Amino acid sequence: MNSAAANAGKNFVSSHPQWWMGLMLLSLHAALAWGIEEWWTRAFLLAHIGLFLMWQPVWRGEGDIEPRYAVLVVVVGAFLAIGNNWWLMAVWLAVLFGLIGGSVPGIAGRGQRLVATLAALYLLSLLLMWVVPQLFVGLGQNDALVMLVRYGLPVLPLAILLMHVETRRSEEPIAVDLFYSVILFLLVVALVLGSFVIKEVSRGSYPLALAQTLFVIALLLIVISWLWNPHGGFSGIGHMLSRYLMSLGLPFERWVQRLSELAEEESQPQRFVSLALQHMLELPWVMGVDWSARLGQGEFGKRTKHFSEFSVQDLRLKIYTRWSLSPALLLHLKLLTQMVGHFYEAKRREQIQRQNAYTQAIYETGARLTHDVKNLLQSLRSLCSAVDTSGTDQAAELQALMQRQLPQITQRLSATLDKLQAPQEADSSQVDAALWWESLTQRHSGRNIQFNVDGPAPDIMLPAELFDSITDNLIDNALRKPAGGEKLQVRVTFSPALGGTLTVCDNGAAINRSVAAELFDAPVASHTGLGVGLYHAAKQANLLGYRLALAANEPGRVCFMLTREGGGGSRAAGSS
């Protein structure tokens, strides 16, 4: 219950900042409008400081602050309450004006912007109409002005309290632009001091001195605005200031440029991190770096008592600096470490991808060679079957068959072993189409295969290794398929069209749609093999200018076609 109440109180404080601003301004008005000598005015000033801490945009009002900052707050509050005078109040009002004015550019809501504008108007009016005249000795106060200040100005804080402003989320901080706050503070200080100096030197009236100071400041602002971006040959103060501010980031820019160069030069992640962090020592505020990761660790430079720890995924860094880092430099250094960490992770992923590619190459080469060996084994089984089924009267024919097939099998086995030496190279040796077809029919004689030739094939040369490998693979796959209760029939057709076209068909079951979509683009699931036979066959065909395609995919009619690139045949979408 206590925790819930505390959270509710924190949300109430952070979600209604205009209430605390209005109460803060009212307590400040009570502390200043009737003088600062009485004891009760100092009590209102202490209340004003407490309400300021509830509203202030520097720290989150509902969060805890460090002890050193708490001591600073107590010291400042005691100094304002005990040693207060009109000069100190003038400085404090200028600070409040700078804080409120500096938050206006970061406010998106129209209501909140109106609240900040009313508060800034109240502070400036109270400062110029009441506090600054108190700085002049012997300056009398007009009764009408006193009544206006005491009973008229509180209307602005009361309007802030009564205004309906959209509730701000508790996690949304109030953004204060430091540059705007400093500029507004300096303008108010210049206005107050200018009015004071002109009044004391000229011995004139205070309103006239204030008007003269406002005129001079307005004239200076007009001149500065023209010099900021003039239309003549002068480049302008804005350009000079931008160039100066950009020069402050040159060490960072050089380091980022060197980091990108190292990312292109170094492929090892641990060496890349080592060189990048060594180069970080060139930054003026970095004295030493200690890093550790899964792949290694290291230390460079020297250690100091000031350090900051960062962690980016697997990489952990401890950076030692010359002095205690400001919030801006800490954010700067955090950006540097995140860049190193992301580059390191990218290098580590590249290393893993290289290892996976190497493993994949080994796997694909082994799978392709396994299919070649299976095809050779099938050819040897066919020869063994011919030997077992032949009689003594067929000895001459058997000897002729052996003389034709054994050299071919030896040549194919030699080509298979050569792939181990150069797995990316394809054997492009040519053979006469008629001789290749005769060898194919003899090699698979005795099996349930129909061989057809669609017309004569004069003077057609074929890559023997490609056609042997793909034909044996397709025949072996077809003979292993279920026929759906019918007798399995495999038909191999060769056509001289387009320089030689081979078609292998069967009456088995159709190929599943999802499998057919990736049949020639990636390894697929297989119950009888490795699932990469047709994938490697298609890659081998592409290397030699041919294309392997699924020409038909229907129940009872599944056909594969091997033809030259640009020829007939297309992959059909099969139905499961």
PDB file of C-alpha atoms in Angstrom, residues 329-557:
ATOM      1  CA  LEU A 329      31.255  13.882 -22.840  1.00  0.00           C
ATOM      2  CA  LEU A 330      29.739  10.780 -21.254  1.00  0.00           C
ATOM      3  CA  LEU A 331      27.082  10.699 -23.976  1.00  0.00           C
ATOM      4  CA  HIS A 332      29.827  11.325 -26.559  1.00  0.00           C
ATOM      5  CA  LEU A 333      31.859   8.382 -25.253  1.00  0.00           C
ATOM      6  CA  LYS A 334      28.801   6.141 -25.103  1.00  0.00           C
ATOM      7  CA  LEU A 335      28.212   6.805 -28.800  1.00  0.00           C
ATOM      8  CA  LEU A 336      31.820   5.821 -29.579  1.00  0.00           C
ATOM      9  CA  THR A 337      31.569   2.559 -27.660  1.00  0.00           C
ATOM     10  CA  GLN A 338      28.260   1.671 -29.327  1.00  0.00           C
ATOM     11  CA  MET A 339      29.874   2.136 -32.734  1.00  0.00           C
ATOM     12  CA  VAL A 340      32.772  -0.134 -31.755  1.00  0.00           C
ATOM     13  CA  GLY A 341      30.349  -2.703 -30.358  1.00  0.00           C
ATOM     14  CA  HIS A 342      28.164  -2.773 -33.466  1.00  0.00           C
ATOM     15  CA  PHE A 343      31.180  -3.076 -35.765  1.00  0.00           C
ATOM     16  CA  TYR A 344      32.538  -5.852 -33.554  1.00  0.00           C
ATOM     17  CA  GLU A 345      29.246  -7.771 -33.702  1.00  0.00           C
ATOM     18  CA  ALA A 346      29.169  -7.343 -37.473  1.00  0.00           C
ATOM     19  CA  LYS A 347      32.709  -8.733 -37.734  1.00  0.00           C
ATOM     20  CA  ARG A 348      31.797 -11.643 -35.485  1.00  0.00           C
ATOM     21  CA  ARG A 349      28.745 -12.451 -37.624  1.00  0.00           C
ATOM     22  CA  GLU A 350      30.916 -12.280 -40.749  1.00  0.00           C
ATOM     23  CA  GLN A 351      33.327 -14.769 -39.187  1.00  0.00           C
ATOM     24  CA  ILE A 352      30.462 -17.126 -38.343  1.00  0.00           C
ATOM     25  CA  GLN A 353      29.111 -16.781 -41.882  1.00  0.00           C
ATOM     26  CA  ARG A 354      32.525 -17.615 -43.343  1.00  0.00           C
ATOM     27  CA  GLN A 355      32.715 -20.724 -41.184  1.00  0.00           C
ATOM     28  CA  ASN A 356      29.190 -21.709 -42.185  1.00  0.00           C
ATOM     29  CA  ALA A 357      30.007 -21.131 -45.859  1.00  0.00           C
ATOM     30  CA  TYR A 358      33.098 -23.323 -45.527  1.00  0.00           C
ATOM     31  CA  THR A 359      31.073 -26.056 -43.852  1.00  0.00           C
ATOM     32  CA  GLN A 360      28.354 -25.702 -46.492  1.00  0.00           C
ATOM     33  CA  ALA A 361      30.921 -26.032 -49.279  1.00  0.00           C
ATOM     34  CA  ILE A 362      32.262 -29.228 -47.717  1.00  0.00           C
ATOM     35  CA  TYR A 363      28.746 -30.573 -47.334  1.00  0.00           C
ATOM     36  CA  GLU A 364      27.704 -29.738 -50.897  1.00  0.00           C
ATOM     37  CA  THR A 365      30.882 -31.218 -52.380  1.00  0.00           C
ATOM     38  CA  GLY A 366      30.474 -34.390 -50.357  1.00  0.00           C
ATOM     39  CA  ALA A 367      26.801 -34.678 -51.249  1.00  0.00           C
ATOM     40  CA  ARG A 368      27.505 -34.227 -54.957  1.00  0.00           C
ATOM     41  CA  LEU A 369      30.298 -36.794 -54.891  1.00  0.00           C
ATOM     42  CA  THR A 370      28.037 -39.178 -52.974  1.00  0.00           C
ATOM     43  CA  HIS A 371      25.450 -38.983 -55.762  1.00  0.00           C
ATOM     44  CA  ASP A 372      28.118 -39.578 -58.394  1.00  0.00           C
ATOM     45  CA  VAL A 373      29.399 -42.615 -56.510  1.00  0.00           C
ATOM     46  CA  LYS A 374      25.824 -43.919 -56.153  1.00  0.00           C
ATOM     47  CA  ASN A 375      25.351 -43.590 -59.912  1.00  0.00           C
ATOM     48  CA  LEU A 376      28.629 -45.415 -60.563  1.00  0.00           C
ATOM     49  CA  LEU A 377      27.600 -48.102 -58.106  1.00  0.00           C
ATOM     50  CA  GLN A 378      24.319 -48.509 -59.951  1.00  0.00           C
ATOM     51  CA  SER A 379      26.219 -48.941 -63.229  1.00  0.00           C
ATOM     52  CA  LEU A 380      28.420 -51.585 -61.620  1.00  0.00           C
ATOM     53  CA  ARG A 381      25.326 -53.385 -60.318  1.00  0.00           C
ATOM     54  CA  SER A 382      23.882 -53.397 -63.827  1.00  0.00           C
ATOM     55  CA  LEU A 383      27.095 -55.010 -65.128  1.00  0.00           C
ATOM     56  CA  CYS A 384      27.049 -57.552 -62.305  1.00  0.00           C
ATOM     57  CA  SER A 385      23.408 -58.327 -63.119  1.00  0.00           C
ATOM     58  CA  ALA A 386      24.370 -58.840 -66.774  1.00  0.00           C
ATOM     59  CA  VAL A 387      27.160 -61.220 -65.729  1.00  0.00           C
ATOM     60  CA  ASP A 388      24.787 -63.211 -63.478  1.00  0.00           C
ATOM     61  CA  THR A 389      22.061 -63.581 -66.097  1.00  0.00           C
ATOM     62  CA  SER A 390      24.271 -64.315 -69.119  1.00  0.00           C
ATOM     63  CA  GLY A 391      25.086 -67.858 -70.262  1.00  0.00           C
ATOM     64  CA  THR A 392      28.126 -69.393 -71.925  1.00  0.00           C
ATOM     65  CA  ASP A 393      26.653 -68.698 -75.333  1.00  0.00           C
ATOM     66  CA  GLN A 394      26.641 -64.940 -74.502  1.00  0.00           C
ATOM     67  CA  ALA A 395      30.272 -64.738 -73.445  1.00  0.00           C
ATOM     68  CA  ALA A 396      31.288 -62.734 -76.524  1.00  0.00           C
ATOM     69  CA  GLU A 397      28.494 -60.199 -76.033  1.00  0.00           C
ATOM     70  CA  LEU A 398      29.291 -59.932 -72.310  1.00  0.00           C
ATOM     71  CA  GLN A 399      32.971 -59.350 -73.061  1.00  0.00           C
ATOM     72  CA  ALA A 400      32.093 -56.591 -75.548  1.00  0.00           C
ATOM     73  CA  LEU A 401      29.797 -54.988 -72.964  1.00  0.00           C
ATOM     74  CA  MET A 402      32.550 -55.062 -70.362  1.00  0.00           C
ATOM     75  CA  GLN A 403      35.032 -53.564 -72.809  1.00  0.00           C
ATOM     76  CA  ARG A 404      32.656 -50.681 -73.480  1.00  0.00           C
ATOM     77  CA  GLN A 405      31.374 -49.993 -69.963  1.00  0.00           C
ATOM     78  CA  LEU A 406      34.405 -50.523 -67.719  1.00  0.00           C
ATOM     79  CA  PRO A 407      36.522 -47.787 -69.375  1.00  0.00           C
ATOM     80  CA  GLN A 408      33.569 -45.414 -69.115  1.00  0.00           C
ATOM     81  CA  ILE A 409      33.036 -46.262 -65.448  1.00  0.00           C
ATOM     82  CA  THR A 410      36.755 -45.795 -64.818  1.00  0.00           C
ATOM     83  CA  GLN A 411      36.684 -42.444 -66.592  1.00  0.00           C
ATOM     84  CA  ARG A 412      33.644 -41.290 -64.590  1.00  0.00           C
ATOM     85  CA  LEU A 413      35.252 -42.417 -61.333  1.00  0.00           C
ATOM     86  CA  SER A 414      38.382 -40.469 -62.245  1.00  0.00           C
ATOM     87  CA  ALA A 415      36.289 -37.384 -62.977  1.00  0.00           C
ATOM     88  CA  THR A 416      34.563 -37.799 -59.615  1.00  0.00           C
ATOM     89  CA  LEU A 417      37.898 -37.899 -57.823  1.00  0.00           C
ATOM     90  CA  ASP A 418      39.029 -34.835 -59.795  1.00  0.00           C
ATOM     91  CA  LYS A 419      36.138 -32.893 -58.257  1.00  0.00           C
ATOM     92  CA  LEU A 420      37.879 -33.201 -54.921  1.00  0.00           C
ATOM     93  CA  GLN A 421      40.781 -31.244 -56.385  1.00  0.00           C
ATOM     94  CA  ALA A 422      38.599 -28.548 -58.000  1.00  0.00           C
ATOM     95  CA  PRO A 423      35.009 -28.864 -56.717  1.00  0.00           C
ATOM     96  CA  GLN A 424      33.794 -25.715 -58.534  1.00  0.00           C
ATOM     97  CA  GLU A 425      34.976 -26.774 -61.995  1.00  0.00           C
ATOM     98  CA  ALA A 426      32.640 -28.749 -64.247  1.00  0.00           C
ATOM     99  CA  ASP A 427      33.812 -31.372 -66.746  1.00  0.00           C
ATOM    100  CA  SER A 428      32.877 -30.042 -70.183  1.00  0.00           C
ATOM    101  CA  SER A 429      34.388 -32.806 -72.333  1.00  0.00           C
ATOM    102  CA  GLN A 430      32.123 -33.525 -75.334  1.00  0.00           C
ATOM    103  CA  VAL A 431      30.988 -36.886 -76.743  1.00  0.00           C
ATOM    104  CA  ASP A 432      28.917 -37.830 -79.763  1.00  0.00           C
ATOM    105  CA  ALA A 433      25.228 -37.996 -78.868  1.00  0.00           C
ATOM    106  CA  ALA A 434      24.684 -41.343 -80.634  1.00  0.00           C
ATOM    107  CA  LEU A 435      27.571 -43.007 -78.806  1.00  0.00           C
ATOM    108  CA  TRP A 436      26.417 -41.555 -75.478  1.00  0.00           C
ATOM    109  CA  TRP A 437      22.865 -42.813 -76.033  1.00  0.00           C
ATOM    110  CA  GLU A 438      24.088 -46.310 -76.920  1.00  0.00           C
ATOM    111  CA  SER A 439      26.233 -46.396 -73.803  1.00  0.00           C
ATOM    112  CA  LEU A 440      23.280 -45.220 -71.664  1.00  0.00           C
ATOM    113  CA  THR A 441      20.925 -47.908 -72.963  1.00  0.00           C
ATOM    114  CA  GLN A 442      23.513 -50.641 -72.478  1.00  0.00           C
ATOM    115  CA  ARG A 443      24.319 -49.435 -68.961  1.00  0.00           C
ATOM    116  CA  HIS A 444      20.692 -49.642 -67.878  1.00  0.00           C
ATOM    117  CA  SER A 445      19.697 -52.700 -69.863  1.00  0.00           C
ATOM    118  CA  GLY A 446      17.672 -55.198 -67.921  1.00  0.00           C
ATOM    119  CA  ARG A 447      15.883 -52.560 -65.847  1.00  0.00           C
ATOM    120  CA  ASN A 448      12.250 -51.501 -66.194  1.00  0.00           C
ATOM    121  CA  ILE A 449      13.080 -48.497 -68.379  1.00  0.00           C
ATOM    122  CA  GLN A 450      11.829 -47.496 -71.817  1.00  0.00           C
ATOM    123  CA  PHE A 451      14.369 -45.714 -74.035  1.00  0.00           C
ATOM    124  CA  ASN A 452      13.087 -43.681 -76.981  1.00  0.00           C
ATOM    125  CA  VAL A 453      14.848 -41.529 -79.573  1.00  0.00           C
ATOM    126  CA  ASP A 454      12.826 -38.768 -81.155  1.00  0.00           C
ATOM    127  CA  GLY A 455      14.543 -38.629 -84.551  1.00  0.00           C
ATOM    128  CA  PRO A 456      18.162 -39.002 -85.666  1.00  0.00           C
ATOM    129  CA  ALA A 457      20.920 -37.022 -83.935  1.00  0.00           C
ATOM    130  CA  PRO A 458      23.674 -36.421 -86.489  1.00  0.00           C
ATOM    131  CA  ASP A 459      26.745 -34.425 -85.453  1.00  0.00           C
ATOM    132  CA  ILE A 460      25.393 -33.521 -82.003  1.00  0.00           C
ATOM    133  CA  MET A 461      27.989 -33.273 -79.231  1.00  0.00           C
ATOM    134  CA  LEU A 462      27.020 -33.490 -75.559  1.00  0.00           C
ATOM    135  CA  PRO A 463      28.865 -32.945 -72.252  1.00  0.00           C
ATOM    136  CA  ALA A 464      29.087 -36.599 -71.267  1.00  0.00           C
ATOM    137  CA  GLU A 465      29.703 -36.106 -67.545  1.00  0.00           C
ATOM    138  CA  LEU A 466      26.707 -33.756 -67.205  1.00  0.00           C
ATOM    139  CA  PHE A 467      24.262 -35.979 -69.095  1.00  0.00           C
ATOM    140  CA  ASP A 468      25.489 -39.161 -67.366  1.00  0.00           C
ATOM    141  CA  SER A 469      25.211 -37.659 -63.899  1.00  0.00           C
ATOM    142  CA  ILE A 470      21.783 -36.085 -64.393  1.00  0.00           C
ATOM    143  CA  THR A 471      20.297 -39.083 -66.269  1.00  0.00           C
ATOM    144  CA  ASP A 472      21.465 -41.599 -63.660  1.00  0.00           C
ATOM    145  CA  ASN A 473      20.171 -39.343 -60.901  1.00  0.00           C
ATOM    146  CA  LEU A 474      16.757 -38.901 -62.482  1.00  0.00           C
ATOM    147  CA  ILE A 475      16.409 -42.621 -63.290  1.00  0.00           C
ATOM    148  CA  ASP A 476      17.412 -43.631 -59.781  1.00  0.00           C
ATOM    149  CA  ASN A 477      14.922 -41.165 -58.242  1.00  0.00           C
ATOM    150  CA  ALA A 478      12.123 -42.378 -60.534  1.00  0.00           C
ATOM    151  CA  LEU A 479      12.704 -46.064 -59.750  1.00  0.00           C
ATOM    152  CA  ARG A 480      12.469 -45.327 -56.026  1.00  0.00           C
ATOM    153  CA  LYS A 481       9.085 -43.591 -56.257  1.00  0.00           C
ATOM    154  CA  PRO A 482       5.761 -45.253 -55.361  1.00  0.00           C
ATOM    155  CA  ALA A 483       3.467 -45.789 -58.354  1.00  0.00           C
ATOM    156  CA  GLY A 484       0.151 -45.629 -56.505  1.00  0.00           C
ATOM    157  CA  GLY A 485      -0.836 -49.297 -57.020  1.00  0.00           C
ATOM    158  CA  GLU A 486       0.136 -49.426 -60.701  1.00  0.00           C
ATOM    159  CA  LYS A 487       3.236 -50.876 -62.274  1.00  0.00           C
ATOM    160  CA  LEU A 488       5.961 -48.245 -62.248  1.00  0.00           C
ATOM    161  CA  GLN A 489       7.047 -47.171 -65.724  1.00  0.00           C
ATOM    162  CA  VAL A 490      10.070 -44.985 -66.460  1.00  0.00           C
ATOM    163  CA  ARG A 491      10.550 -43.521 -69.929  1.00  0.00           C
ATOM    164  CA  VAL A 492      13.766 -41.814 -71.109  1.00  0.00           C
ATOM    165  CA  THR A 493      13.526 -39.831 -74.357  1.00  0.00           C
ATOM    166  CA  PHE A 494      16.280 -38.081 -76.256  1.00  0.00           C
ATOM    167  CA  SER A 495      15.513 -35.484 -78.909  1.00  0.00           C
ATOM    168  CA  PRO A 496      18.019 -33.754 -81.205  1.00  0.00           C
ATOM    169  CA  ALA A 497      15.987 -30.546 -80.917  1.00  0.00           C
ATOM    170  CA  LEU A 498      17.837 -27.485 -79.538  1.00  0.00           C
ATOM    171  CA  GLY A 499      21.163 -29.260 -79.682  1.00  0.00           C
ATOM    172  CA  GLY A 500      20.068 -32.229 -77.598  1.00  0.00           C
ATOM    173  CA  THR A 501      17.153 -32.476 -75.173  1.00  0.00           C
ATOM    174  CA  LEU A 502      16.739 -35.249 -72.603  1.00  0.00           C
ATOM    175  CA  THR A 503      13.411 -36.028 -70.923  1.00  0.00           C
ATOM    176  CA  VAL A 504      12.868 -38.500 -68.075  1.00  0.00           C
ATOM    177  CA  CYS A 505       9.216 -39.295 -67.179  1.00  0.00           C
ATOM    178  CA  ASP A 506       7.499 -41.687 -64.786  1.00  0.00           C
ATOM    179  CA  ASN A 507       3.935 -42.568 -63.836  1.00  0.00           C
ATOM    180  CA  GLY A 508       4.502 -42.187 -60.112  1.00  0.00           C
ATOM    181  CA  ALA A 509       3.072 -39.721 -57.593  1.00  0.00           C
ATOM    182  CA  ALA A 510       3.355 -35.995 -58.187  1.00  0.00           C
ATOM    183  CA  ILE A 511       5.937 -33.972 -56.306  1.00  0.00           C
ATOM    184  CA  ASN A 512       4.594 -31.924 -53.429  1.00  0.00           C
ATOM    185  CA  ARG A 513       3.992 -28.256 -54.309  1.00  0.00           C
ATOM    186  CA  SER A 514       6.289 -26.875 -51.593  1.00  0.00           C
ATOM    187  CA  VAL A 515       9.067 -29.292 -52.581  1.00  0.00           C
ATOM    188  CA  ALA A 516       8.688 -28.497 -56.291  1.00  0.00           C
ATOM    189  CA  ALA A 517       9.045 -24.765 -55.574  1.00  0.00           C
ATOM    190  CA  GLU A 518      12.560 -25.266 -54.146  1.00  0.00           C
ATOM    191  CA  LEU A 519      13.619 -28.344 -56.074  1.00  0.00           C
ATOM    192  CA  PHE A 520      16.434 -26.650 -58.023  1.00  0.00           C
ATOM    193  CA  ASP A 521      17.082 -23.664 -55.729  1.00  0.00           C
ATOM    194  CA  ALA A 522      17.959 -25.282 -52.381  1.00  0.00           C
ATOM    195  CA  PRO A 523      18.337 -28.675 -50.699  1.00  0.00           C
ATOM    196  CA  VAL A 524      14.995 -30.312 -49.912  1.00  0.00           C
ATOM    197  CA  ALA A 525      13.822 -32.947 -47.489  1.00  0.00           C
ATOM    198  CA  SER A 526      14.335 -36.526 -48.736  1.00  0.00           C
ATOM    199  CA  HIS A 527      13.516 -39.938 -47.273  1.00  0.00           C
ATOM    200  CA  THR A 528      15.975 -41.867 -49.446  1.00  0.00           C
ATOM    201  CA  GLY A 529      18.952 -39.513 -49.844  1.00  0.00           C
ATOM    202  CA  LEU A 530      20.527 -36.237 -48.847  1.00  0.00           C
ATOM    203  CA  GLY A 531      18.030 -34.047 -50.702  1.00  0.00           C
ATOM    204  CA  VAL A 532      20.664 -32.227 -52.756  1.00  0.00           C
ATOM    205  CA  GLY A 533      20.897 -34.335 -55.928  1.00  0.00           C
ATOM    206  CA  LEU A 534      18.680 -32.236 -58.187  1.00  0.00           C
ATOM    207  CA  TYR A 535      19.927 -29.020 -56.563  1.00  0.00           C
ATOM    208  CA  HIS A 536      23.529 -29.797 -57.546  1.00  0.00           C
ATOM    209  CA  ALA A 537      22.431 -31.203 -60.907  1.00  0.00           C
ATOM    210  CA  ALA A 538      20.746 -27.888 -61.747  1.00  0.00           C
ATOM    211  CA  LYS A 539      23.851 -25.922 -60.664  1.00  0.00           C
ATOM    212  CA  GLN A 540      26.079 -28.183 -62.776  1.00  0.00           C
ATOM    213  CA  ALA A 541      23.781 -27.730 -65.789  1.00  0.00           C
ATOM    214  CA  ASN A 542      23.836 -23.926 -65.425  1.00  0.00           C
ATOM    215  CA  LEU A 543      27.642 -23.907 -65.390  1.00  0.00           C
ATOM    216  CA  LEU A 544      27.693 -25.660 -68.813  1.00  0.00           C
ATOM    217  CA  GLY A 545      24.914 -23.603 -70.421  1.00  0.00           C
ATOM    218  CA  TYR A 546      22.054 -26.077 -69.831  1.00  0.00           C
ATOM    219  CA  ARG A 547      18.911 -25.927 -67.756  1.00  0.00           C
ATOM    220  CA  LEU A 548      17.207 -28.658 -65.763  1.00  0.00           C
ATOM    221  CA  ALA A 549      13.473 -28.068 -65.321  1.00  0.00           C
ATOM    222  CA  LEU A 550      10.343 -29.807 -64.091  1.00  0.00           C
ATOM    223  CA  ALA A 551       8.343 -30.040 -67.322  1.00  0.00           C
ATOM    224  CA  ALA A 552       5.270 -31.840 -65.918  1.00  0.00           C
ATOM    225  CA  ASN A 553       4.097 -32.562 -62.398  1.00  0.00           C
ATOM    226  CA  GLU A 554       0.785 -34.414 -62.325  1.00  0.00           C
ATOM    227  CA  PRO A 555      -0.288 -37.657 -60.659  1.00  0.00           C
ATOM    228  CA  GLY A 556       0.783 -40.380 -63.090  1.00  0.00           C
ATOM    229  CA  ARG A 557       2.950 -38.077 -65.172  1.00  0.00           C
TER     230      ARG A 557
END
